[in-house]
Amino acid sequence: MLTLIALPNAAYWARRHTEDVLKRWNACVALGDAKLVITEFISNAVKATGTLDVRQQKAYAEAPLAVPYTEVSQLKWVRLRLSYGRAMLLIEVWDSSDEPPVEQVPDFESEGGRGLFVVRAHCDKWGWYPAQGGGKVVWAELRAS
């Protein structure tokens, strides 16, 4: 499981992690599809969780490994778990929001709202469930190629 601070760059690090893990597993999964789904899920999780305030973001950007212990409890997290077996990749992303994801019908005028529509087009199944202890897990299955 990969735990990331809920910052705008979390999707980047989740994609790098996915590339590394799938390569080590020698998984026969469309990497582009997996990265696209992960980007959407992590980006939505960061928005749902709420990022750090501007002062904390600046401090973290300047010294990401030197977060004062007193501020660690104030950090907001998202988590990614990948599972591979039976010719299928399972992607799970946890965030602290209890609000369910909402798939919107995309239109040509909106700047956003296409993410889960795109996810549906690139995976076999997706869904969500309330996480034990709070928050939710959004998941997707991608069949091996």
PDB file of C-alpha atoms in Angstrom:
ATOM      1  CA  MET A   1       0.000   0.000   0.000  1.00  0.00           C
ATOM      2  CA  LEU A   2       1.269   3.455  -0.896  1.00  0.00           C
ATOM      3  CA  THR A   3       0.350   6.353   1.399  1.00  0.00           C
ATOM      4  CA  LEU A   4       0.606   9.842  -0.063  1.00  0.00           C
ATOM      5  CA  ILE A   5       0.065  13.298   1.364  1.00  0.00           C
ATOM      6  CA  ALA A   6      -3.073  14.738  -0.277  1.00  0.00           C
ATOM      7  CA  LEU A   7      -1.279  17.269  -2.460  1.00  0.00           C
ATOM      8  CA  PRO A   8      -1.786  18.029  -6.148  1.00  0.00           C
ATOM      9  CA  ASN A   9       1.361  16.032  -7.053  1.00  0.00           C
ATOM     10  CA  ALA A  10       0.060  12.809  -5.436  1.00  0.00           C
ATOM     11  CA  ALA A  11      -1.176  11.456  -8.791  1.00  0.00           C
ATOM     12  CA  TYR A  12       2.337  11.807 -10.243  1.00  0.00           C
ATOM     13  CA  TRP A  13       3.851   9.723  -7.439  1.00  0.00           C
ATOM     14  CA  ALA A  14       1.037   7.161  -7.665  1.00  0.00           C
ATOM     15  CA  ARG A  15       1.754   6.706 -11.390  1.00  0.00           C
ATOM     16  CA  ARG A  16       5.507   6.270 -10.760  1.00  0.00           C
ATOM     17  CA  HIS A  17       4.748   3.705  -8.047  1.00  0.00           C
ATOM     18  CA  THR A  18       2.382   1.832 -10.375  1.00  0.00           C
ATOM     19  CA  GLU A  19       4.966   1.682 -13.155  1.00  0.00           C
ATOM     20  CA  ASP A  20       7.519   0.227 -10.741  1.00  0.00           C
ATOM     21  CA  VAL A  21       5.158  -2.316  -9.167  1.00  0.00           C
ATOM     22  CA  LEU A  22       3.702  -3.586 -12.438  1.00  0.00           C
ATOM     23  CA  LYS A  23       7.195  -3.938 -13.888  1.00  0.00           C
ATOM     24  CA  ARG A  24       8.375  -5.941 -10.843  1.00  0.00           C
ATOM     25  CA  TRP A  25       5.263  -8.132 -11.008  1.00  0.00           C
ATOM     26  CA  ASN A  26       5.726  -8.569 -14.758  1.00  0.00           C
ATOM     27  CA  ALA A  27       1.999  -7.875 -14.988  1.00  0.00           C
ATOM     28  CA  CYS A  28       0.364  -8.100 -18.406  1.00  0.00           C
ATOM     29  CA  VAL A  29      -1.877  -5.079 -17.924  1.00  0.00           C
ATOM     30  CA  ALA A  30      -2.240  -2.052 -20.189  1.00  0.00           C
ATOM     31  CA  LEU A  31      -0.043   0.375 -18.252  1.00  0.00           C
ATOM     32  CA  GLY A  32      -1.632   3.412 -19.899  1.00  0.00           C
ATOM     33  CA  ASP A  33      -5.098   2.361 -18.772  1.00  0.00           C
ATOM     34  CA  ALA A  34      -3.889   1.620 -15.242  1.00  0.00           C
ATOM     35  CA  LYS A  35      -2.153   5.003 -14.979  1.00  0.00           C
ATOM     36  CA  LEU A  36      -5.208   6.822 -16.332  1.00  0.00           C
ATOM     37  CA  VAL A  37      -7.533   5.176 -13.795  1.00  0.00           C
ATOM     38  CA  ILE A  38      -5.078   5.826 -10.960  1.00  0.00           C
ATOM     39  CA  THR A  39      -4.674   9.464 -11.975  1.00  0.00           C
ATOM     40  CA  GLU A  40      -8.443   9.993 -11.906  1.00  0.00           C
ATOM     41  CA  PHE A  41      -8.942   8.164  -8.605  1.00  0.00           C
ATOM     42  CA  ILE A  42      -6.026   9.859  -6.829  1.00  0.00           C
ATOM     43  CA  SER A  43      -6.945  13.315  -8.167  1.00  0.00           C
ATOM     44  CA  ASN A  44     -10.531  12.836  -6.983  1.00  0.00           C
ATOM     45  CA  ALA A  45      -9.294  11.527  -3.610  1.00  0.00           C
ATOM     46  CA  VAL A  46      -7.073  14.589  -3.125  1.00  0.00           C
ATOM     47  CA  LYS A  47     -10.019  16.884  -3.911  1.00  0.00           C
ATOM     48  CA  ALA A  48     -12.349  14.929  -1.609  1.00  0.00           C
ATOM     49  CA  THR A  49      -9.833  14.869   1.234  1.00  0.00           C
ATOM     50  CA  GLY A  50      -8.895  18.522   0.903  1.00  0.00           C
ATOM     51  CA  THR A  51      -5.306  19.564   0.439  1.00  0.00           C
ATOM     52  CA  LEU A  52      -3.107  21.241   2.976  1.00  0.00           C
ATOM     53  CA  ASP A  53      -3.531  24.955   3.434  1.00  0.00           C
ATOM     54  CA  VAL A  54      -1.266  27.231   1.359  1.00  0.00           C
ATOM     55  CA  ARG A  55       1.251  27.750   4.202  1.00  0.00           C
ATOM     56  CA  GLN A  56       1.615  23.989   4.741  1.00  0.00           C
ATOM     57  CA  GLN A  57       1.928  23.323   1.002  1.00  0.00           C
ATOM     58  CA  LYS A  58       4.734  25.880   0.732  1.00  0.00           C
ATOM     59  CA  ALA A  59       6.574  24.472   3.739  1.00  0.00           C
ATOM     60  CA  TYR A  60       6.215  20.920   2.452  1.00  0.00           C
ATOM     61  CA  ALA A  61       7.412  21.896  -1.041  1.00  0.00           C
ATOM     62  CA  GLU A  62      10.529  23.508   0.435  1.00  0.00           C
ATOM     63  CA  ALA A  63      11.403  20.592   2.732  1.00  0.00           C
ATOM     64  CA  PRO A  64       9.257  17.505   2.038  1.00  0.00           C
ATOM     65  CA  LEU A  65      11.267  15.276   4.363  1.00  0.00           C
ATOM     66  CA  ALA A  66      11.333  17.734   7.227  1.00  0.00           C
ATOM     67  CA  VAL A  67       7.706  17.961   8.276  1.00  0.00           C
ATOM     68  CA  PRO A  68       7.748  18.894  11.965  1.00  0.00           C
ATOM     69  CA  TYR A  69       6.403  16.108  14.176  1.00  0.00           C
ATOM     70  CA  THR A  70       3.815  18.495  15.598  1.00  0.00           C
ATOM     71  CA  GLU A  71       2.324  18.945  12.111  1.00  0.00           C
ATOM     72  CA  VAL A  72       2.268  15.271  11.079  1.00  0.00           C
ATOM     73  CA  SER A  73      -1.143  14.756  12.669  1.00  0.00           C
ATOM     74  CA  GLN A  74      -2.484  17.651  10.564  1.00  0.00           C
ATOM     75  CA  LEU A  75      -1.446  16.075   7.272  1.00  0.00           C
ATOM     76  CA  LYS A  76      -4.168  14.658   5.084  1.00  0.00           C
ATOM     77  CA  TRP A  77      -3.588  11.360   3.318  1.00  0.00           C
ATOM     78  CA  VAL A  78      -4.740   9.262   0.404  1.00  0.00           C
ATOM     79  CA  ARG A  79      -3.778   5.637  -0.106  1.00  0.00           C
ATOM     80  CA  LEU A  80      -3.295   3.410  -3.147  1.00  0.00           C
ATOM     81  CA  ARG A  81      -3.324  -0.380  -3.113  1.00  0.00           C
ATOM     82  CA  LEU A  82      -2.643  -2.555  -6.144  1.00  0.00           C
ATOM     83  CA  SER A  83      -3.434  -6.284  -6.302  1.00  0.00           C
ATOM     84  CA  TYR A  84      -2.715  -8.547  -9.251  1.00  0.00           C
ATOM     85  CA  GLY A  85      -3.891 -12.085  -9.834  1.00  0.00           C
ATOM     86  CA  ARG A  86      -6.142 -14.243 -11.955  1.00  0.00           C
ATOM     87  CA  ALA A  87      -5.299 -12.102 -14.990  1.00  0.00           C
ATOM     88  CA  MET A  88      -6.725  -8.971 -13.361  1.00  0.00           C
ATOM     89  CA  LEU A  89      -5.371  -5.817 -11.723  1.00  0.00           C
ATOM     90  CA  LEU A  90      -7.365  -4.409  -8.823  1.00  0.00           C
ATOM     91  CA  ILE A  91      -6.804  -0.712  -8.081  1.00  0.00           C
ATOM     92  CA  GLU A  92      -8.086   0.647  -4.762  1.00  0.00           C
ATOM     93  CA  VAL A  93      -7.808   4.259  -3.588  1.00  0.00           C
ATOM     94  CA  TRP A  94      -8.808   5.379  -0.095  1.00  0.00           C
ATOM     95  CA  ASP A  95      -9.642   8.928   0.989  1.00  0.00           C
ATOM     96  CA  SER A  96     -11.064  10.362   4.194  1.00  0.00           C
ATOM     97  CA  SER A  97     -14.324  11.647   2.709  1.00  0.00           C
ATOM     98  CA  ASP A  98     -17.511   9.671   3.344  1.00  0.00           C
ATOM     99  CA  GLU A  99     -19.179  11.222   0.275  1.00  0.00           C
ATOM    100  CA  PRO A 100     -19.672   8.751  -2.585  1.00  0.00           C
ATOM    101  CA  PRO A 101     -18.125   9.465  -5.979  1.00  0.00           C
ATOM    102  CA  VAL A 102     -20.582  10.861  -8.501  1.00  0.00           C
ATOM    103  CA  GLU A 103     -20.285   9.919 -12.144  1.00  0.00           C
ATOM    104  CA  GLN A 104     -21.416  12.813 -14.294  1.00  0.00           C
ATOM    105  CA  VAL A 105     -22.529  12.765 -17.901  1.00  0.00           C
ATOM    106  CA  PRO A 106     -19.869  14.827 -19.660  1.00  0.00           C
ATOM    107  CA  ASP A 107     -20.757  17.738 -21.874  1.00  0.00           C
ATOM    108  CA  PHE A 108     -18.707  19.900 -24.196  1.00  0.00           C
ATOM    109  CA  GLU A 109     -18.838  23.026 -22.036  1.00  0.00           C
ATOM    110  CA  SER A 110     -17.755  21.787 -18.590  1.00  0.00           C
ATOM    111  CA  GLU A 111     -14.104  21.993 -17.603  1.00  0.00           C
ATOM    112  CA  GLY A 112     -14.319  18.900 -15.409  1.00  0.00           C
ATOM    113  CA  GLY A 113     -16.548  16.022 -14.480  1.00  0.00           C
ATOM    114  CA  ARG A 114     -15.336  13.533 -17.078  1.00  0.00           C
ATOM    115  CA  GLY A 115     -13.067  11.483 -14.821  1.00  0.00           C
ATOM    116  CA  LEU A 116     -15.321   8.631 -13.787  1.00  0.00           C
ATOM    117  CA  PHE A 117     -16.845   8.504 -17.275  1.00  0.00           C
ATOM    118  CA  VAL A 118     -13.309   7.969 -18.626  1.00  0.00           C
ATOM    119  CA  VAL A 119     -12.593   5.379 -15.917  1.00  0.00           C
ATOM    120  CA  ARG A 120     -15.666   3.391 -16.954  1.00  0.00           C
ATOM    121  CA  ALA A 121     -14.415   3.381 -20.546  1.00  0.00           C
ATOM    122  CA  HIS A 122     -10.987   1.992 -19.567  1.00  0.00           C
ATOM    123  CA  CYS A 123     -11.772  -0.654 -16.967  1.00  0.00           C
ATOM    124  CA  ASP A 124     -13.932  -3.737 -16.698  1.00  0.00           C
ATOM    125  CA  LYS A 125     -15.676  -2.735 -13.473  1.00  0.00           C
ATOM    126  CA  TRP A 126     -15.440   0.028 -10.920  1.00  0.00           C
ATOM    127  CA  GLY A 127     -17.242   0.969  -7.753  1.00  0.00           C
ATOM    128  CA  TRP A 128     -16.792   2.158  -4.200  1.00  0.00           C
ATOM    129  CA  TYR A 129     -17.507   1.127  -0.628  1.00  0.00           C
ATOM    130  CA  PRO A 130     -17.402   2.826   2.783  1.00  0.00           C
ATOM    131  CA  ALA A 131     -14.084   2.130   4.505  1.00  0.00           C
ATOM    132  CA  GLN A 132     -13.972   0.675   7.969  1.00  0.00           C
ATOM    133  CA  GLY A 133     -12.998   3.517  10.282  1.00  0.00           C
ATOM    134  CA  GLY A 134     -14.252   6.241   7.936  1.00  0.00           C
ATOM    135  CA  GLY A 135     -13.743   7.480   4.441  1.00  0.00           C
ATOM    136  CA  LYS A 136     -14.287   5.438   1.311  1.00  0.00           C
ATOM    137  CA  VAL A 137     -12.462   3.185  -1.103  1.00  0.00           C
ATOM    138  CA  VAL A 138     -12.936   3.614  -4.839  1.00  0.00           C
ATOM    139  CA  TRP A 139     -11.869   0.571  -6.843  1.00  0.00           C
ATOM    140  CA  ALA A 140     -11.476  -0.590 -10.422  1.00  0.00           C
ATOM    141  CA  GLU A 141     -10.645  -3.873 -12.126  1.00  0.00           C
ATOM    142  CA  LEU A 142      -8.561  -4.036 -15.292  1.00  0.00           C
ATOM    143  CA  ARG A 143      -8.279  -7.324 -17.149  1.00  0.00           C
ATOM    144  CA  ALA A 144      -4.793  -8.439 -18.140  1.00  0.00           C
ATOM    145  CA  SER A 145      -4.008  -8.180 -21.822  1.00  0.00           C
TER     146      SER A 145
END
